[in-house]
PDB file of C-alpha atoms in Angstrom:
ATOM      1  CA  UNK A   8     -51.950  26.886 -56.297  1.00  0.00           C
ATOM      2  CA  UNK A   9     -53.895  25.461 -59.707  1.00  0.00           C
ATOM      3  CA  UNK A  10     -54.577  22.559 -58.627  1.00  0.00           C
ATOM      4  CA  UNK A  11     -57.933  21.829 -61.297  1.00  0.00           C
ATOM      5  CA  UNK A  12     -57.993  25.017 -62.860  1.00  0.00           C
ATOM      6  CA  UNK A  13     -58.658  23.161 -66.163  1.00  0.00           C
ATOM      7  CA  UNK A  14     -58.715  25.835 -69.396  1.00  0.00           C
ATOM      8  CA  UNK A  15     -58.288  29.001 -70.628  1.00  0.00           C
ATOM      9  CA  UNK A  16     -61.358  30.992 -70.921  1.00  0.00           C
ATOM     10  CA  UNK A  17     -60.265  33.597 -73.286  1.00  0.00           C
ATOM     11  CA  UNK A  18     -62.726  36.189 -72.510  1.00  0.00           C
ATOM     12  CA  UNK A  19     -65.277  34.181 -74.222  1.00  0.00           C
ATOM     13  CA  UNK A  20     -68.631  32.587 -73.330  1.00  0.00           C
ATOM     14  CA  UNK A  21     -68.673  28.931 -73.592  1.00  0.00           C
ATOM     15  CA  UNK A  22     -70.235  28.171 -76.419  1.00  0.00           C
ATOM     16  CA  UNK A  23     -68.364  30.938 -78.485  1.00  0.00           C
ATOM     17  CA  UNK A  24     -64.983  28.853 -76.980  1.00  0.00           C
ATOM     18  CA  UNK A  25     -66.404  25.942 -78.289  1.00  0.00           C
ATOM     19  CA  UNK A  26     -67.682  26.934 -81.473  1.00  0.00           C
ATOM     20  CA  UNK A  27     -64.158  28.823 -82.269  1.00  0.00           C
ATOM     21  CA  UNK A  28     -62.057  25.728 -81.319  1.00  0.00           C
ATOM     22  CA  UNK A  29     -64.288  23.532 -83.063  1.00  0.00           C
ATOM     23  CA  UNK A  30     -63.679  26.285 -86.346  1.00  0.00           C
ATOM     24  CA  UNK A  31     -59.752  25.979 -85.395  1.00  0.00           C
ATOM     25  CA  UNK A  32     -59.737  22.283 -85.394  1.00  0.00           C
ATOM     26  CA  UNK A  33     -60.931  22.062 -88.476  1.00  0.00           C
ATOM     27  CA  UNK A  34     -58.998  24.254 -90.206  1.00  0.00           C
ATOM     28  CA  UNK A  35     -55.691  23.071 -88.651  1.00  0.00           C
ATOM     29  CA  UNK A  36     -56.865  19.444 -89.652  1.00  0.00           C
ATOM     30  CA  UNK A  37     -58.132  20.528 -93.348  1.00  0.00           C
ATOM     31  CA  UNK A  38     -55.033  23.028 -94.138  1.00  0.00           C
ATOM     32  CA  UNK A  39     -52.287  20.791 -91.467  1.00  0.00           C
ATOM     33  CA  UNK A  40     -50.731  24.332 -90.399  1.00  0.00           C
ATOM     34  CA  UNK A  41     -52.419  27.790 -88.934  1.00  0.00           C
ATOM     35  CA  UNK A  42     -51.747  30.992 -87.528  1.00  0.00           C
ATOM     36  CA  UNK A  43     -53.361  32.065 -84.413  1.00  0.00           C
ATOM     37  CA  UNK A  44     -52.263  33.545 -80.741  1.00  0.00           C
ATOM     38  CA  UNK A  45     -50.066  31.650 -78.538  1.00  0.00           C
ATOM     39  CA  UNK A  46     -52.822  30.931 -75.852  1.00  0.00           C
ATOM     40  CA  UNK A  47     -55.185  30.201 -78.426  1.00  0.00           C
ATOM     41  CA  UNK A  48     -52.958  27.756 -80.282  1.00  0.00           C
ATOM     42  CA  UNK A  49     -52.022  26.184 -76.233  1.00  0.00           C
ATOM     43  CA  UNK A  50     -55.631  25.567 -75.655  1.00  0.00           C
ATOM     44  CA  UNK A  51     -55.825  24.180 -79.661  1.00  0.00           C
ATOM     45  CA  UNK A  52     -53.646  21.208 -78.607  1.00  0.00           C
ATOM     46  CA  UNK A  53     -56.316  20.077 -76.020  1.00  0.00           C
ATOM     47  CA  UNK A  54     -59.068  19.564 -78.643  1.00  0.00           C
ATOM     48  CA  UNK A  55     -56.904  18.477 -82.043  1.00  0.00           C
ATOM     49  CA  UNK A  56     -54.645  16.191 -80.496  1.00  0.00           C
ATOM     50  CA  UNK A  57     -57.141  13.922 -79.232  1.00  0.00           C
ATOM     51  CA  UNK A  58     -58.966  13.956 -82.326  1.00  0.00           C
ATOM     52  CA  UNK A  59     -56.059  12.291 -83.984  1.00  0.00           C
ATOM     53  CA  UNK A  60     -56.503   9.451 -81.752  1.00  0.00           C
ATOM     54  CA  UNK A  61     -59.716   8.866 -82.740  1.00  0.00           C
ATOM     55  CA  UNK A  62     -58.124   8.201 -86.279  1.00  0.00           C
ATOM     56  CA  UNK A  63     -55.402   6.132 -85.101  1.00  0.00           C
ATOM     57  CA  UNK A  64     -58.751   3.218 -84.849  1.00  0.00           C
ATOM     58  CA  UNK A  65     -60.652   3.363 -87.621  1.00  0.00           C
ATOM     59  CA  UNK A  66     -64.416   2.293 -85.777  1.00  0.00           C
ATOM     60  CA  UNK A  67     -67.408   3.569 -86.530  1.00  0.00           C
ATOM     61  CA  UNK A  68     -67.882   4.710 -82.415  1.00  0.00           C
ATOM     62  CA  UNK A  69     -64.736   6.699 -83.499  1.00  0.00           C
ATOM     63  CA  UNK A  70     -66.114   8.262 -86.196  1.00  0.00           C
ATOM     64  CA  UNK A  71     -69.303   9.184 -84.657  1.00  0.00           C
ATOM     65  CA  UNK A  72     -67.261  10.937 -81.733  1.00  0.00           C
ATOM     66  CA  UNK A  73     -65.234  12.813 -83.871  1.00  0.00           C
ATOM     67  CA  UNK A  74     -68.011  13.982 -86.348  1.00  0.00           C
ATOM     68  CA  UNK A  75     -69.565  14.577 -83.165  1.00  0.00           C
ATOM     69  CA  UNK A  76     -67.285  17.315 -82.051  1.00  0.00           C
ATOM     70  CA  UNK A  77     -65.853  18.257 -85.536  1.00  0.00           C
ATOM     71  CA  UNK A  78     -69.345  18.563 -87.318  1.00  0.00           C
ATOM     72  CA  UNK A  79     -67.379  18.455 -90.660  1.00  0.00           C
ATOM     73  CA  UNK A  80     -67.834  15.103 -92.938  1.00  0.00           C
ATOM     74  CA  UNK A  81     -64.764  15.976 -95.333  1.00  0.00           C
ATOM     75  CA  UNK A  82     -62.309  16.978 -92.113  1.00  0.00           C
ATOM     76  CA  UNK A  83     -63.629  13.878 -90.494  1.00  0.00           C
ATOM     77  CA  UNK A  84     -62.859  11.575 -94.082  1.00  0.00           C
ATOM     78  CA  UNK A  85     -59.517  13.040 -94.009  1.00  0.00           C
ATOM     79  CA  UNK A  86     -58.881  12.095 -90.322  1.00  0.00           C
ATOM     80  CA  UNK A  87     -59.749   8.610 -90.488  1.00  0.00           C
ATOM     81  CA  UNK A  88     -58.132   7.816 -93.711  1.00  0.00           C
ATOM     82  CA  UNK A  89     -54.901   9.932 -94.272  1.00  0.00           C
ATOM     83  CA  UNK A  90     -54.069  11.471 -90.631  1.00  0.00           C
ATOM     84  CA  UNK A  91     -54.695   8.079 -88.373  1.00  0.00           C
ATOM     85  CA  UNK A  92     -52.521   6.216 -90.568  1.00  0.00           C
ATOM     86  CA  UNK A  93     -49.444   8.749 -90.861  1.00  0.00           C
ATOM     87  CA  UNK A  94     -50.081   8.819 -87.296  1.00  0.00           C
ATOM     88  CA  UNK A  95     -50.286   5.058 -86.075  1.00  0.00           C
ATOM     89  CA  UNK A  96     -46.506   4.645 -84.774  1.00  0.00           C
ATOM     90  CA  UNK A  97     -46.013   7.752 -83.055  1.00  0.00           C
ATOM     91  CA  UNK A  98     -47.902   8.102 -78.993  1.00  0.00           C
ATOM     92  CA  UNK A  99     -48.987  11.770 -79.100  1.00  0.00           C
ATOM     93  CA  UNK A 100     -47.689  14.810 -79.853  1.00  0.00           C
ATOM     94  CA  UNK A 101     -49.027  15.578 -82.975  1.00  0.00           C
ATOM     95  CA  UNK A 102     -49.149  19.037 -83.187  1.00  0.00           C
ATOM     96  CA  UNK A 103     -46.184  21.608 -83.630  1.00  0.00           C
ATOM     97  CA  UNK A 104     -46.402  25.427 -82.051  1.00  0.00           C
ATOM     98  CA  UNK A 105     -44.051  27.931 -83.513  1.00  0.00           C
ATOM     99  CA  UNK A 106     -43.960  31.199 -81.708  1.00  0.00           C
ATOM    100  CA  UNK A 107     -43.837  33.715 -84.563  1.00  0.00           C
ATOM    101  CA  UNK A 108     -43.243  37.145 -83.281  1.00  0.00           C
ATOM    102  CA  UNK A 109     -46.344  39.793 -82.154  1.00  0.00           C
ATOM    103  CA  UNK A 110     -49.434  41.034 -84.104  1.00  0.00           C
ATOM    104  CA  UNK A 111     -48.943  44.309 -85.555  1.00  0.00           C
ATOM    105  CA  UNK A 112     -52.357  45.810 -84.181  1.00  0.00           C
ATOM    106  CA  UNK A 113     -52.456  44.719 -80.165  1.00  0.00           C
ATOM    107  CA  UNK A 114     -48.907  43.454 -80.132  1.00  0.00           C
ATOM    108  CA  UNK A 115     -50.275  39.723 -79.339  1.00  0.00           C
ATOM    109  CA  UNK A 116     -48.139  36.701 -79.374  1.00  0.00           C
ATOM    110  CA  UNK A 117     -48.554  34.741 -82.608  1.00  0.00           C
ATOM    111  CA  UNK A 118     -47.869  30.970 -82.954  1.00  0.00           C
ATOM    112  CA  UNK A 119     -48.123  29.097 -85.995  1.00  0.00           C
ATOM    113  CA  UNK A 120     -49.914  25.591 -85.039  1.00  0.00           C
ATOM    114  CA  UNK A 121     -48.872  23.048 -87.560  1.00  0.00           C
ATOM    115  CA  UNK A 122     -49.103  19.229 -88.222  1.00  0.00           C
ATOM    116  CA  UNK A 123     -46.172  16.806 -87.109  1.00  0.00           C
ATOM    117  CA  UNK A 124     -44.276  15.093 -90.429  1.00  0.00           C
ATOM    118  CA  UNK A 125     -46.410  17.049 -92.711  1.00  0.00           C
ATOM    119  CA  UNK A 126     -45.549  16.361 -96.209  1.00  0.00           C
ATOM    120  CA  UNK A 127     -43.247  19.651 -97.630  1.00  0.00           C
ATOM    121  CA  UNK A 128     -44.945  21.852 -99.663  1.00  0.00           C
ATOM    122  CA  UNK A 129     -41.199  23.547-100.578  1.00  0.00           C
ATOM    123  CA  UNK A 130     -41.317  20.825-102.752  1.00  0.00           C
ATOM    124  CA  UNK A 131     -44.011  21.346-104.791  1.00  0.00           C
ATOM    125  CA  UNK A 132     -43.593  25.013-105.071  1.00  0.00           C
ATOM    126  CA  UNK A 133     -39.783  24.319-106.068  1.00  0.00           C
ATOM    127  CA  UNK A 134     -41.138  21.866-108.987  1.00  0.00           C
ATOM    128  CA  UNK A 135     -43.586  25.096-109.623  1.00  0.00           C
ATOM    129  CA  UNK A 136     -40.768  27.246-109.142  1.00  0.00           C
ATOM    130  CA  UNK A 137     -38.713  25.810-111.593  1.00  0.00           C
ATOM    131  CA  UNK A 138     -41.296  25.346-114.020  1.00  0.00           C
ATOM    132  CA  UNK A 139     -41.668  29.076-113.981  1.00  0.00           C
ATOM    133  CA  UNK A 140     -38.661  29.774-114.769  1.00  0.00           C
ATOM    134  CA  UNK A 141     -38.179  27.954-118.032  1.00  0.00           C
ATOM    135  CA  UNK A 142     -40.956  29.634-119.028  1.00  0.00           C
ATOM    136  CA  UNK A 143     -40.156  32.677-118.043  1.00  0.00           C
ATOM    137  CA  UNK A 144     -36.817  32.242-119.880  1.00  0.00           C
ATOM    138  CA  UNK A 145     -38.845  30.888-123.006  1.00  0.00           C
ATOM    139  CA  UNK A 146     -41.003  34.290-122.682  1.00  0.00           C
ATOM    140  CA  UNK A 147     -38.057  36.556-122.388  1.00  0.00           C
ATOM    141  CA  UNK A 148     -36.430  34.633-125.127  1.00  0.00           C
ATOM    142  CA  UNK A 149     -39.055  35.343-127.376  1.00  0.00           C
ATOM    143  CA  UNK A 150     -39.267  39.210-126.117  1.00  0.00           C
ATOM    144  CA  UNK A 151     -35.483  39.516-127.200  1.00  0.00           C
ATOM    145  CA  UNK A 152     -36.224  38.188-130.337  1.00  0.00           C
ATOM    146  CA  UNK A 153     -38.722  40.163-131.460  1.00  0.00           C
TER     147      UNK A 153
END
């Protein structure tokens, strides 16, 4: 049985485990969407999620704990004032993991890890997208011309 078999150790020491899921926590939280392996991105939920809650209550014991085991000041900003708030009404759960086929090299499950009601960015690239393409048309308009 696993009864209190707690994480996965990755083949790592310690303090490279913590040092690479503090690194992945801050990325996920700066960028709201990675790509990693599936056991990595499993373990990910364990430290992000809670983070989160820290930035559902905006106190400064919160924001010492999570600078405390983010040791980023601009992650730690965006936590407390754009993350807790989107945040406050839902009870956990904050993090999405896709399973997105195998790595080329080893052949290791890939997940992508991203942030619950994220805002779309296929709506600013379709306002870029479009934008583009007028000028694009102006540009070819102008070839034909000359």
């Amino acid at each position: 049985m696993r009864h209190r078999h707690g994480l996965r150790k990755l083949n790592r020491t310690s303090s490279h485990r913590l040092a690479m899921f503090r690194n992945m926590a801050n990325s996920l939280l700066r960028h709201e969407a990675i790509q990693t392996t599936l056991p990595k991105a499993k373990e990910l939920r364990r430290v992000g999620e809670p983070i989160i809650t820290l930035g559902k209550k905006p106190s400064l014991a919160h924001r010492r704990l999570a600078f405390d085991r983010l040791r980023d000041r601009e992650v730690v900003v965006k936590v407390f004032d754009v993350l807790g708030p989107r945040f406050a009404k839902r009870n956990g759960g904050y993090l999405r993991i896709l399973k997105s086929g195998f790595r080329k090299g080893d052949n290791a499950p890939m997940a992508f890890v991203e942030l619950m009601d994220r805002p779309e960015a296929g709506a600013e690239a379709g306002k870029d997208n479009k934008e583009g393409a007028k000028k694009g048309s102006k540009k070819e308009a102008a070839a034909k011309a000359a």
